[in-house]
Coordinates of C-alpha atoms in Angstrom, one line a residue:
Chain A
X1 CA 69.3 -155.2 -44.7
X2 CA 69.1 -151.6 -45.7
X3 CA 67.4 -148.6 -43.7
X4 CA 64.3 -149.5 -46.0
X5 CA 64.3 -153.2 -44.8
X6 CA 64.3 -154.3 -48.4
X7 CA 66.4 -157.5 -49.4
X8 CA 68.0 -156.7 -52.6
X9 CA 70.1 -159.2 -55.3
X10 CA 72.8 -156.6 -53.8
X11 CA 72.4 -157.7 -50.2
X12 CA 75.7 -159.3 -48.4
X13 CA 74.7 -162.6 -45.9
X14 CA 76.8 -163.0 -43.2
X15 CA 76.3 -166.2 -40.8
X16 CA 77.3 -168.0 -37.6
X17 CA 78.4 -172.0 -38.8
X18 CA 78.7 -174.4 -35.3
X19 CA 77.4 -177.5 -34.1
X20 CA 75.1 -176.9 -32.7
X21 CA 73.7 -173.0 -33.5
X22 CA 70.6 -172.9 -32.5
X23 CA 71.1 -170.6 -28.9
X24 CA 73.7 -168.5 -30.7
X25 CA 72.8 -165.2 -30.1
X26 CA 74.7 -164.0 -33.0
X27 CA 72.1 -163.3 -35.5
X28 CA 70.2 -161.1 -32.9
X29 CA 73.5 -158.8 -32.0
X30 CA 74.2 -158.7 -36.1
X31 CA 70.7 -158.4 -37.6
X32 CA 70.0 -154.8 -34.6
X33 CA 73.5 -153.3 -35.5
X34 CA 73.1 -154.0 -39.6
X35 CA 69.6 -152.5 -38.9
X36 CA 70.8 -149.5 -37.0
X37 CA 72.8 -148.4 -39.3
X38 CA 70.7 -148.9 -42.3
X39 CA 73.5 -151.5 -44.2
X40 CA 72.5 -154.0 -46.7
X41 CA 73.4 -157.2 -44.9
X42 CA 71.4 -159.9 -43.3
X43 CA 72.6 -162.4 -40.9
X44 CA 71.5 -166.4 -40.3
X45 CA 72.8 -169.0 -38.3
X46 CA 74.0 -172.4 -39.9
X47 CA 74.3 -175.7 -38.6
X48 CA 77.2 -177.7 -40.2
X49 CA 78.6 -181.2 -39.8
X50 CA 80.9 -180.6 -43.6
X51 CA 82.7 -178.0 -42.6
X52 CA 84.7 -177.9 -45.6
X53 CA 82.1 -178.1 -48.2
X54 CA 80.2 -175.6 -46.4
X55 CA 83.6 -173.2 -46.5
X56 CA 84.3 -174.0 -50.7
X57 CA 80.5 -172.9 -51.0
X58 CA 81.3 -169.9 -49.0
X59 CA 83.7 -168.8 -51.2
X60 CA 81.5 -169.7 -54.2
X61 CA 78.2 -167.5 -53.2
X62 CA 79.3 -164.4 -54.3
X63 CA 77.4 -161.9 -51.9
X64 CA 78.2 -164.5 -48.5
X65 CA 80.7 -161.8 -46.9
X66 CA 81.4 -163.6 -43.3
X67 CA 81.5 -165.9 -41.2
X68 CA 81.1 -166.0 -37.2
X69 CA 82.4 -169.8 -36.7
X70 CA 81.9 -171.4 -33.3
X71 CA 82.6 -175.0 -31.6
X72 CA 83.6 -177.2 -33.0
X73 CA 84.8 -175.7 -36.1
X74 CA 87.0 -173.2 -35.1
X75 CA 90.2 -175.1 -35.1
X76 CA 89.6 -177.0 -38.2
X77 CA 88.3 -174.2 -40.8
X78 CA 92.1 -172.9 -40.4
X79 CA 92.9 -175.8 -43.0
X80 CA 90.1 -173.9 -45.4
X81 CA 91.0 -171.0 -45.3
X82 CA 93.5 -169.0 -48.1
X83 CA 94.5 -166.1 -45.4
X84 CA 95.4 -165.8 -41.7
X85 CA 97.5 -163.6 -39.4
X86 CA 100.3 -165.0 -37.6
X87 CA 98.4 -164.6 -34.4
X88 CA 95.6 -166.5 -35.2
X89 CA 97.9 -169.7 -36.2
X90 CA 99.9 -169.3 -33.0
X91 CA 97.0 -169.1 -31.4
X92 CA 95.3 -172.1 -33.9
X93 CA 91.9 -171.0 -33.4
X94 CA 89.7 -168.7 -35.4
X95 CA 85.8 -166.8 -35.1
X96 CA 86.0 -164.9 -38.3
X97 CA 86.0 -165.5 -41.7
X98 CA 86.1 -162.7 -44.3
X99 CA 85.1 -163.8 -48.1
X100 CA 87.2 -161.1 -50.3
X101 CA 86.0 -161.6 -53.6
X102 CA 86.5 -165.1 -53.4
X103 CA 89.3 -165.2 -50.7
X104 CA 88.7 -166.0 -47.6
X105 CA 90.4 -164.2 -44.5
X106 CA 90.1 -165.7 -41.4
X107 CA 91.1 -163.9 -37.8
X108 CA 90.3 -164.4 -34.1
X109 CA 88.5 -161.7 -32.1
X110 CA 88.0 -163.8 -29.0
X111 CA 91.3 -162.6 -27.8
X112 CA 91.4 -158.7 -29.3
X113 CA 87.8 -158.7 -27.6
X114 CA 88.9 -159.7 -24.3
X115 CA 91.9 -157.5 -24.6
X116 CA 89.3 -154.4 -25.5
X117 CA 87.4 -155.6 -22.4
X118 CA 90.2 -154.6 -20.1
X119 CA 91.0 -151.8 -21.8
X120 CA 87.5 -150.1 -21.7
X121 CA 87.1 -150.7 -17.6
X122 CA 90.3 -148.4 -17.2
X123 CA 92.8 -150.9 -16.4
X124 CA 96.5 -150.6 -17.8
X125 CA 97.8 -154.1 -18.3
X126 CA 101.8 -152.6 -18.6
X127 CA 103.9 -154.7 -16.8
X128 CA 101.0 -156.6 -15.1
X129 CA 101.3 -160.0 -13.3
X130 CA 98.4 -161.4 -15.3
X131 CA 97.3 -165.2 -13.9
X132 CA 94.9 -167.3 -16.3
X133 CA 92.9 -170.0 -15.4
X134 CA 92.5 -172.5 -18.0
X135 CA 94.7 -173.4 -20.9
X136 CA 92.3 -173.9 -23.6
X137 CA 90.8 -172.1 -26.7
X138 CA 89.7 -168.9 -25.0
X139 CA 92.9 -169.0 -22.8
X140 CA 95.2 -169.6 -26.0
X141 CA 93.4 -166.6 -27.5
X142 CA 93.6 -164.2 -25.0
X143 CA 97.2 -165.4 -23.8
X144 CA 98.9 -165.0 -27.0
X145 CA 97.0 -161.2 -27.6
X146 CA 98.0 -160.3 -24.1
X147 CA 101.5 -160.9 -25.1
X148 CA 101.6 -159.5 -28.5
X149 CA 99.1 -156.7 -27.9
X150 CA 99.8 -155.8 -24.5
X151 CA 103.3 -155.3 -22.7
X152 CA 102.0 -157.3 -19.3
X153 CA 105.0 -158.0 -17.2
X154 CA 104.3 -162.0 -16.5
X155 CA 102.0 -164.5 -17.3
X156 CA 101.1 -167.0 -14.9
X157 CA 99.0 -170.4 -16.8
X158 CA 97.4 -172.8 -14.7
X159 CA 95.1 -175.5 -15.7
X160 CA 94.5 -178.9 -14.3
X161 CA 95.1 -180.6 -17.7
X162 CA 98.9 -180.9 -17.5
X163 CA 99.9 -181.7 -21.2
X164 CA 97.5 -179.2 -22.7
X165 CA 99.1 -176.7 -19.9
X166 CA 102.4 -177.9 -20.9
X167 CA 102.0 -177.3 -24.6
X168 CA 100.3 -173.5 -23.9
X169 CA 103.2 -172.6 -21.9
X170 CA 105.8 -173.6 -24.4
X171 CA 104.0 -172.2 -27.1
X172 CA 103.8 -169.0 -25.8
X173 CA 107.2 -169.4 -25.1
X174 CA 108.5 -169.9 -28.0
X175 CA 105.8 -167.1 -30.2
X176 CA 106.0 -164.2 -28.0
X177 CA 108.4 -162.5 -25.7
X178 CA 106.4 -162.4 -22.3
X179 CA 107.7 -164.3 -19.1
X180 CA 105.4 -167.3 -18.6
X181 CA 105.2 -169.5 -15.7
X182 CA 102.7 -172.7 -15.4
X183 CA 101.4 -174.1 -12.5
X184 CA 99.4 -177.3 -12.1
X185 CA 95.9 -175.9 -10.8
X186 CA 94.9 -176.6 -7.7
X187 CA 93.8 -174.9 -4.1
X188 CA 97.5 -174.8 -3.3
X189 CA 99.3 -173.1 -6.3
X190 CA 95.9 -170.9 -6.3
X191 CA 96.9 -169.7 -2.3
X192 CA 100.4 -168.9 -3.4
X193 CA 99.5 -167.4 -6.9
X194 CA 96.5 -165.0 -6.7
X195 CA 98.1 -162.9 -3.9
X196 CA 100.8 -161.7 -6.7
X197 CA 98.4 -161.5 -9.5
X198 CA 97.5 -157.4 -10.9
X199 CA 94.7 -159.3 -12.9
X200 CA 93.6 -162.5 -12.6
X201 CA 91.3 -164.3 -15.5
X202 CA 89.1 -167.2 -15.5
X203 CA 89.2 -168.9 -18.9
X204 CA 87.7 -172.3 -17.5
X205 CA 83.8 -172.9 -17.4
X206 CA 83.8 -173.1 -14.0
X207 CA 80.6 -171.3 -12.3
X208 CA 78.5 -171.0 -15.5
X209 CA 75.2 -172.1 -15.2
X210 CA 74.0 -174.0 -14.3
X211 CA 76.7 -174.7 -12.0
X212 CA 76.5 -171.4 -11.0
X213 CA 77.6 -172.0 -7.3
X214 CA 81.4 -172.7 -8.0
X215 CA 84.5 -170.6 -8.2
X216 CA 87.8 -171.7 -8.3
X217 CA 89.3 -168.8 -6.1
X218 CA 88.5 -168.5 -2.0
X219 CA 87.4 -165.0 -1.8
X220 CA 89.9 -164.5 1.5
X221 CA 92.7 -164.1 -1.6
X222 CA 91.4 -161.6 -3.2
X223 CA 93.0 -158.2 -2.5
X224 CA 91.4 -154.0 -3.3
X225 CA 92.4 -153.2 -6.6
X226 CA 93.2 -156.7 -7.8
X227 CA 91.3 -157.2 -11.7
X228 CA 89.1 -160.2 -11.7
X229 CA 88.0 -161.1 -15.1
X230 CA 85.5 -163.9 -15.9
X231 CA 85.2 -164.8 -19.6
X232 CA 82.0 -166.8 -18.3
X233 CA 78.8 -164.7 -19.0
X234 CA 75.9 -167.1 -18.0
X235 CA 75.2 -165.3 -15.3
X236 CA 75.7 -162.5 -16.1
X237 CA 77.6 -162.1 -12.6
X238 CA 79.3 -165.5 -11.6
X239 CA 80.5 -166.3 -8.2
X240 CA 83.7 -165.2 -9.0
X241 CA 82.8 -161.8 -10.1
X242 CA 80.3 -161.2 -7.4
X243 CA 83.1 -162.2 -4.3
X244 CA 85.7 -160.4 -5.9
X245 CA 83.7 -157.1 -6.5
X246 CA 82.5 -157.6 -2.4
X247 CA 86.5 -157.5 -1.7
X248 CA 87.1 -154.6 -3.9
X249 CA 88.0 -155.7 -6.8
X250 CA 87.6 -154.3 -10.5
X251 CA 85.4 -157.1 -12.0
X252 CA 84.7 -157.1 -16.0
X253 CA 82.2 -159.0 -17.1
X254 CA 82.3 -161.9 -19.9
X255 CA 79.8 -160.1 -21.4
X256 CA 81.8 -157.7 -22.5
X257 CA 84.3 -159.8 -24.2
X258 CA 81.3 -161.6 -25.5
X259 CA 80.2 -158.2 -27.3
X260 CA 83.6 -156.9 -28.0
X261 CA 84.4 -160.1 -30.6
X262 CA 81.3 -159.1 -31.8
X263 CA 81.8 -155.6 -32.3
X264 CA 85.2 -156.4 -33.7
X265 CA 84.1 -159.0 -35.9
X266 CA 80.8 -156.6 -37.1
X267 CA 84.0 -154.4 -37.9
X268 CA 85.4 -156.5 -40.2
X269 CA 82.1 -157.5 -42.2
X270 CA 81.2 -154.5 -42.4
X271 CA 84.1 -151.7 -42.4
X272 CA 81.9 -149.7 -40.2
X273 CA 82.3 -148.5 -36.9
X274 CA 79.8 -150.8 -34.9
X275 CA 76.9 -149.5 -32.8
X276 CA 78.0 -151.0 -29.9
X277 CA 75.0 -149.8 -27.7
X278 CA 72.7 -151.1 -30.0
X279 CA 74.4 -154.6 -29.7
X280 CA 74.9 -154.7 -25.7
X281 CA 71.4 -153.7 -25.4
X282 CA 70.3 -156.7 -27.6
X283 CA 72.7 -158.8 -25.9
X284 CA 71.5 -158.1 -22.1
X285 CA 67.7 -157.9 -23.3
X286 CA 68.7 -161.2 -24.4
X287 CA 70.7 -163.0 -21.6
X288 CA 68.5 -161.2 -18.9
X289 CA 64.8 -162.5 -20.4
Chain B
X1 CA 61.8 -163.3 -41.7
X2 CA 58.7 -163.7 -39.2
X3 CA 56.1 -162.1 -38.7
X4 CA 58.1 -160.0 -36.1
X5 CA 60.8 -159.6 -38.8
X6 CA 63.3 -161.1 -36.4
X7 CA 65.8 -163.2 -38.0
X8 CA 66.7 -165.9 -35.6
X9 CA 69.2 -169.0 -35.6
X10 CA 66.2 -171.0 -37.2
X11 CA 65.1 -168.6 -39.9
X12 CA 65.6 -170.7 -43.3
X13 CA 68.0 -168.7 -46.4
X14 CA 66.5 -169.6 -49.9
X15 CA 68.5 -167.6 -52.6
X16 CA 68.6 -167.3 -56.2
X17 CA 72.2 -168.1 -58.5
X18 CA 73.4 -167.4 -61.1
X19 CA 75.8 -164.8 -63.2
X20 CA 74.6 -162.3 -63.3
X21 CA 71.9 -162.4 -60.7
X22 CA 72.2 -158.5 -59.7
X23 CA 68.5 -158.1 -62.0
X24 CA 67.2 -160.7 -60.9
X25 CA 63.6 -159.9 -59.4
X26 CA 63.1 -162.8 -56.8
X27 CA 64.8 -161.6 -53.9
X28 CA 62.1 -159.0 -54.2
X29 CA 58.8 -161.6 -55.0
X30 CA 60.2 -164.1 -52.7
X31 CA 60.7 -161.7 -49.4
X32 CA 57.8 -160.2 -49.9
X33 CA 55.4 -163.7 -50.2
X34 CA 57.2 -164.6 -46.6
X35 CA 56.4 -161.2 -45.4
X36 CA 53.1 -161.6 -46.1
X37 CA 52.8 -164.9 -44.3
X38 CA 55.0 -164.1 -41.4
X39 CA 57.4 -166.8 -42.8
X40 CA 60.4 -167.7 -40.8
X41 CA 62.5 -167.5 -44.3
X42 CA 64.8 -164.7 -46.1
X43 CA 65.8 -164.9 -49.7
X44 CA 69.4 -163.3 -51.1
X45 CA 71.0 -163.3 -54.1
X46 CA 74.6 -165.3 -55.2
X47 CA 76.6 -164.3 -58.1
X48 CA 78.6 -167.5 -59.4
X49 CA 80.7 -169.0 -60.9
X50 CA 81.5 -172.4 -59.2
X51 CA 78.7 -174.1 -59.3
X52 CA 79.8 -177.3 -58.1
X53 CA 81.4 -175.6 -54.6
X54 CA 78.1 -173.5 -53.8
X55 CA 75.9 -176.2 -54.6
X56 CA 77.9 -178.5 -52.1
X57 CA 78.1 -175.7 -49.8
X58 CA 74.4 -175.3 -50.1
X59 CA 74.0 -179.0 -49.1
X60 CA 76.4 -178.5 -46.0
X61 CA 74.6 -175.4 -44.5
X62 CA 71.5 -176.7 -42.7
X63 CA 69.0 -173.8 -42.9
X64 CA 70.1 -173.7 -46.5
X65 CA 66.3 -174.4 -47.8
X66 CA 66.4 -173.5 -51.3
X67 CA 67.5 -172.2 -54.6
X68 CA 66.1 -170.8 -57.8
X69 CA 68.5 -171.3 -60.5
X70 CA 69.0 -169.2 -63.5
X71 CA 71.7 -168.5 -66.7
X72 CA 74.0 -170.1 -66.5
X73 CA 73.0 -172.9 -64.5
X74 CA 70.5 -174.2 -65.3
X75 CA 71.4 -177.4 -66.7
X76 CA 75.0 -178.1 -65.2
X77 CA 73.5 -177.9 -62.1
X78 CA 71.7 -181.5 -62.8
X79 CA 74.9 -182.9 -62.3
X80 CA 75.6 -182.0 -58.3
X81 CA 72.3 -183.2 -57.1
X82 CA 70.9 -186.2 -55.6
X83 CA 67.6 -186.4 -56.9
X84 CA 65.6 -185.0 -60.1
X85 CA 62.4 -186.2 -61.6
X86 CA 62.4 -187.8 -65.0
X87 CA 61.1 -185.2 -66.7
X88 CA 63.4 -182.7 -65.7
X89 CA 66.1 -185.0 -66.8
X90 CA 64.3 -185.1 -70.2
X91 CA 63.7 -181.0 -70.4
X92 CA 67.8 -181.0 -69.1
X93 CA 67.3 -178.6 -67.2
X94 CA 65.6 -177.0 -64.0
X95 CA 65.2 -173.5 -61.7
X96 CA 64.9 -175.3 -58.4
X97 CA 66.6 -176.9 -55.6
X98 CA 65.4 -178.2 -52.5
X99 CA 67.8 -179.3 -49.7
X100 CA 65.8 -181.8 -47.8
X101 CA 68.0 -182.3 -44.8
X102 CA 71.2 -182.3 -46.9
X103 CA 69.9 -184.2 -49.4
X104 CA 69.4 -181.9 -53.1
X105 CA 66.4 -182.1 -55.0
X106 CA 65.8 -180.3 -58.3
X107 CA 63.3 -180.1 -60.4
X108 CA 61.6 -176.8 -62.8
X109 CA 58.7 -174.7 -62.4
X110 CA 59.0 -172.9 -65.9
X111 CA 56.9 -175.7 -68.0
X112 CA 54.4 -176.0 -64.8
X113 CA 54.0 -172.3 -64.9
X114 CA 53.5 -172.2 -68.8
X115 CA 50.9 -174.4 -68.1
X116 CA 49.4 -172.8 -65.4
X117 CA 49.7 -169.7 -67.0
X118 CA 47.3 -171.1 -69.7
X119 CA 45.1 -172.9 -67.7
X120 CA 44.6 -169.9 -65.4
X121 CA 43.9 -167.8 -68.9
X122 CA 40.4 -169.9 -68.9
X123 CA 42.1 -172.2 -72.2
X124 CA 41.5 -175.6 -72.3
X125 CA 44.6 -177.4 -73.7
X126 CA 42.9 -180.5 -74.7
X127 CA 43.4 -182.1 -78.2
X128 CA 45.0 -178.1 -79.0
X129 CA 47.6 -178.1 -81.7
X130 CA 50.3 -176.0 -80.0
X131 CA 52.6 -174.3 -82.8
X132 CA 56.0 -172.9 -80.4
X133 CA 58.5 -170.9 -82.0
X134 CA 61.9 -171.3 -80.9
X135 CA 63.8 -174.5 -79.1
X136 CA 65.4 -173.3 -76.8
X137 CA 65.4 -173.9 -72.9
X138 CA 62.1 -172.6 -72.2
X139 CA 60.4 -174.5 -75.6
X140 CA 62.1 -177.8 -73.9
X141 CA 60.4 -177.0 -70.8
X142 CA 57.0 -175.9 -71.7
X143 CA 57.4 -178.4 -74.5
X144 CA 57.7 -181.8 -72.4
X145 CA 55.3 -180.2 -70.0
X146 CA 52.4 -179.8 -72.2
X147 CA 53.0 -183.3 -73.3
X148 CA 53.1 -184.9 -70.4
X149 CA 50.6 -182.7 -68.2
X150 CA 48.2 -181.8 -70.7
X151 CA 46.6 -183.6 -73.3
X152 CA 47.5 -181.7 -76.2
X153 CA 46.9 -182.7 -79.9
X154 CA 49.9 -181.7 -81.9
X155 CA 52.9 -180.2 -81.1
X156 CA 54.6 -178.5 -84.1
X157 CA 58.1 -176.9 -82.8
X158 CA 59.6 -174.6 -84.7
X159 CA 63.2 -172.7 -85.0
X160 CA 65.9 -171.1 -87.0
X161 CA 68.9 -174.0 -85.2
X162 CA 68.0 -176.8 -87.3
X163 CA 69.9 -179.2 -85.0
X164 CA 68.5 -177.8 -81.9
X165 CA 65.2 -178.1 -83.4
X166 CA 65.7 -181.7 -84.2
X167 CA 66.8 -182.6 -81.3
X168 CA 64.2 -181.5 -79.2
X169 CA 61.7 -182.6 -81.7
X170 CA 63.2 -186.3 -81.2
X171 CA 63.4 -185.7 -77.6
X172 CA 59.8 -185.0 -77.2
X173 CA 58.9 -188.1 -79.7
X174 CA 61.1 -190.4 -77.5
X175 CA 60.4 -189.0 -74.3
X176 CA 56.5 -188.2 -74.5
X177 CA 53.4 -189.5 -76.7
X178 CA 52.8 -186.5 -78.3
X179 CA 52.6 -186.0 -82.1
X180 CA 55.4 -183.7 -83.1
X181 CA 56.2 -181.9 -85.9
X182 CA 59.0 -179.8 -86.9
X183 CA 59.6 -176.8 -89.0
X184 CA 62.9 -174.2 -89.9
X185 CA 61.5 -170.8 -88.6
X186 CA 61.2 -168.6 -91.6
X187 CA 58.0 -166.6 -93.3
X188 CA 56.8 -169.1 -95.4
X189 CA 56.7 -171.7 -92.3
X190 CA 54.9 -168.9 -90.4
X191 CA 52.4 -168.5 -92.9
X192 CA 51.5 -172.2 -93.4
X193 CA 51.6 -172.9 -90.0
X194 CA 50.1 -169.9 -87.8
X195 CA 46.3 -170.4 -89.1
X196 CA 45.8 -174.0 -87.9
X197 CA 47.3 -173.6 -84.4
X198 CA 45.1 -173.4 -81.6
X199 CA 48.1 -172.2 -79.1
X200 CA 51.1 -170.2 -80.3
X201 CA 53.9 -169.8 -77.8
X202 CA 56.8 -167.2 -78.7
X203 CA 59.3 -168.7 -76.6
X204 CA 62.5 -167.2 -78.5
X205 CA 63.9 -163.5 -77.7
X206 CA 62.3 -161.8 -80.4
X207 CA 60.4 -158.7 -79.1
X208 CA 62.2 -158.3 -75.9
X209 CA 63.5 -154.6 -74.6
X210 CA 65.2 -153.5 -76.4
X211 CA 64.3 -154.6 -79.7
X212 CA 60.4 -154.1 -79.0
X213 CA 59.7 -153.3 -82.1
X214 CA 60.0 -157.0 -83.5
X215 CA 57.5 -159.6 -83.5
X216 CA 57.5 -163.0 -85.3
X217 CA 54.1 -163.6 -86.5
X218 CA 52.5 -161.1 -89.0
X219 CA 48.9 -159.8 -87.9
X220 CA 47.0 -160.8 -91.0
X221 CA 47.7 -164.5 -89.8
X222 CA 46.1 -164.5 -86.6
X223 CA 42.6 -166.0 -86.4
X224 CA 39.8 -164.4 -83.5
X225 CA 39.9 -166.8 -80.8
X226 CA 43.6 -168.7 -80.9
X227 CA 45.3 -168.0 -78.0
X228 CA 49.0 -166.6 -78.2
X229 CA 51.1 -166.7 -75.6
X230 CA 54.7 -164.8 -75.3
X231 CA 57.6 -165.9 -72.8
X232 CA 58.7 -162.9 -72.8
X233 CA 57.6 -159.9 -70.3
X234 CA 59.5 -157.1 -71.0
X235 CA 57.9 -155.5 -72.1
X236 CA 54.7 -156.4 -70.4
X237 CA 53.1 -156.4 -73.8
X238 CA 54.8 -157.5 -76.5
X239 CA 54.3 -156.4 -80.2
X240 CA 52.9 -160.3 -80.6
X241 CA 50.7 -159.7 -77.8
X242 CA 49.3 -156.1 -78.8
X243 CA 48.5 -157.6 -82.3
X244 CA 47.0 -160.6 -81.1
X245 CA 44.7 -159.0 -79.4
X246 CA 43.8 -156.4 -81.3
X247 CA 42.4 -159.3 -83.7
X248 CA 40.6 -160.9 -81.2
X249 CA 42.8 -163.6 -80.0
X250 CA 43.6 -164.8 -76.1
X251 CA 46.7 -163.2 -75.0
X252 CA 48.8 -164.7 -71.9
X253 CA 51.9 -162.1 -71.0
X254 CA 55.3 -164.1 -70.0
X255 CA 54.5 -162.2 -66.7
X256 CA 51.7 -165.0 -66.1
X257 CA 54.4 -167.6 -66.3
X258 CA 57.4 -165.7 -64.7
X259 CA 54.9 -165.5 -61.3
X260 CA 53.4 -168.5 -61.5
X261 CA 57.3 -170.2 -61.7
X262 CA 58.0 -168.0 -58.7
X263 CA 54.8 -169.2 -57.3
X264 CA 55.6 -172.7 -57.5
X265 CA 58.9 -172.4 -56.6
X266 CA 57.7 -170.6 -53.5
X267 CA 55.5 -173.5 -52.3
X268 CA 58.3 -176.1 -53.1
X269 CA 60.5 -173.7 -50.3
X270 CA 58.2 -173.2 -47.8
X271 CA 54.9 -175.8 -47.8
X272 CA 52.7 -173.3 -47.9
X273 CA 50.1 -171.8 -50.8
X274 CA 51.5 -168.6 -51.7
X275 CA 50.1 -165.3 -51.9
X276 CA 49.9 -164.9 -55.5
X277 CA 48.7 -161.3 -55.6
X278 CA 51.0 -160.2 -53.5
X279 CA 53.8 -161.6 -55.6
X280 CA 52.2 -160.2 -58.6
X281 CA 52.0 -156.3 -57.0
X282 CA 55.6 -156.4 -56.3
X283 CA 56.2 -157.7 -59.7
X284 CA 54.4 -155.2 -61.7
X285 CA 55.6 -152.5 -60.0
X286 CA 59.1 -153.6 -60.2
X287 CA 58.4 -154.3 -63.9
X288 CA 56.5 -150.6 -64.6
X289 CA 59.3 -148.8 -62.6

């Protein structure tokens, strides 16, 4: 809503839609950022089952200018949608959904966030050996932008899921221009691949809570200056993070590519420059009480 | 919002449609009524023009709670909902939708706020002779109201559409008990008409900004005591009105039924009795400003 706090018939909603929404903590980041800088939007949460009735109404309700979307609808709303990048259907997931006068835009920001992520803890991905664990939706996201966005050297896929592994590594193959290998996933090909890695990323759920005690890499592997990269962010510092920084590694946070898809995605609601302070601060409030 | 003014995943969007809504006064009566009772709701405003696609939306999107409905929907919106009561099928039309865990339920709050607009004015409607001018929307609704909820004498309807006129006239006879009479708007009927009603109710357009200066009913036919009611509220005090009371009759503003529709809609969204005076301070100064 406005600096004023008044809700006005010129007042644009923007919304999270999932199944289920009701520990998003989207409407909190949105609502403190709208609020901070005095714009006339509101943000709810909605929980759908009829996904595509509830993206035709979308487009039908004039002043409803976005969508956060979250599991399980982010692979299906593509087939709704009258817009998206190249990326986004390569990558066959989307977060985002812009209504522009009745046509709706969709993007991802998963990946672009994580991407920011790195960026913003001083690390240059060029030519970087870059080894993901995990080959689903975050991985696909952040894979794809890594090798459009980024010029890493190599990226090394593993997952324990061999056809979904399969069927990341020859998509990438065949949509970008970066050298991929795959690896079945397991404590061997994690011995001989972490060694080699420049930045290594954990896109499975492994050591969020509340099974907060695993990790999938033996700290004895880690090296100084290795990147170690958890997209997980309940706890704030997983197992992985917290052995890998005691080895001298650069840790990032999931948090921050939780917040950066936010930020980018407040971006594109809004067209301004997000107060990304404001939302972090929310955010660990949040996650920390 | 709450009481905190925290929109959360479970705060509840109520909204008003129509084209244009960007006048519209509710999202400013209806945010401030949850305000005032620490509500967990927030009300916006949709411009449209598919009707069918928002209402379906409306249905898919869980927190989706209600709608007030204005020009032009009113009436095709009958057709996308699952439920009505009979005598909103009757009027053909209504202001309100409920979704009651995906399930629409309409219904109008115009007639009932006619009538409690009278009843609140201290007039008993029993065995009154009720002389309306115009057949429009609003006449259908406070029409098959009155004789249904109140135990009127005599209806006499009257308006320059001569079909319009009939057919309502033969909609009330079929539809209610009521006597009816009908009569083409025009002096003469005035005259004949205007000294044996107990109730007038303008409910056409004349006397509206900005054609203030016009009013129906010549002064010399009003009668000390009959009450006179106008639909319309801007301005707050019609030319009908001001003569009406300067020769002694009861005067009810269409502001009386504009907040009492509000109010009733208001308790259809949310359960609870609504704060009626605060509703009517934000009206009134919307209205004077």
């Amino acid at each position: 809503m406005k600096a004023d706090g008044i809700i006005s018939t010129s007042t644009r909603l923007c919304a999270v839609i999932g199944n289920p929404v009701a520990h998003s903590l989207s409407p909190a980041l949105h609502n403190a950022a709208f609020n901070a800088l005095g714009l006339d939007y509101v943000y709810t949460a909605f929980r759908v089952e009829d996904l595509k009735s509830a993206i035709s109404g979308m487009r039908a309700l004039e002043n409803f200018r976005g969508l956060s979307v979250t599991i399980p609808h982010k692979i299906e709303v593509i087939d709704y949608l009258d817009e998206i990048d190249d990326i986004d259907r390569s990558i066959g997931s989307i977060n985002t959904v812009i209504n522009e006068g009745g046509r709706l835009c969709g993007s991802g920001t998963d990946g672009p966030g994580a991407l920011k992520a790195i960026l913003d803890a001083g690390v240059d991905p060029d030519d970087a050996t870059v080894l993901m664990l995990g080959a689903g939706g975050a991985s696909r996201a952040i894979a794809f932008t890594l090798a459009r966005s980024a010029s890493i050297g190599k990226l090394v896929m593993m997952d324990i899921n061999e056809p979904m592994l399969k069927g990341l590594a020859a998509d990438l193959a065949a949509g970008t221009d970066v050298t991929v290998e795959a690896a079945l996933l397991g404590p061997e090909t994690i011995a001989a691949r972490v060694p080699d890695a420049d930045i290594i990323i954990n896109c499975t759920p492994v050591g969020m809570h509340p099974k907060e005690d695993a990790s999938l890499v033996p700290p004895g592997l880690f090296r100084r200056g290795q990147v170690v990269f958890d997209v997980v962010y309940t706890p704030l510092e997983t197992r992985l993070l917290r052995e890998a920084a005691a080895k001298g590694c650069i840790v990032i946070s999931g948090v921050e590519m939780f917040i950066n898809q936010a930020v980018l995605q407040f971006e594109k609601f809004t067209g301004s420059e997000a107060p990304v302070d404001v939302m972090r601060n929310v955010l660990m409030e949040r996650l920390k009480g």
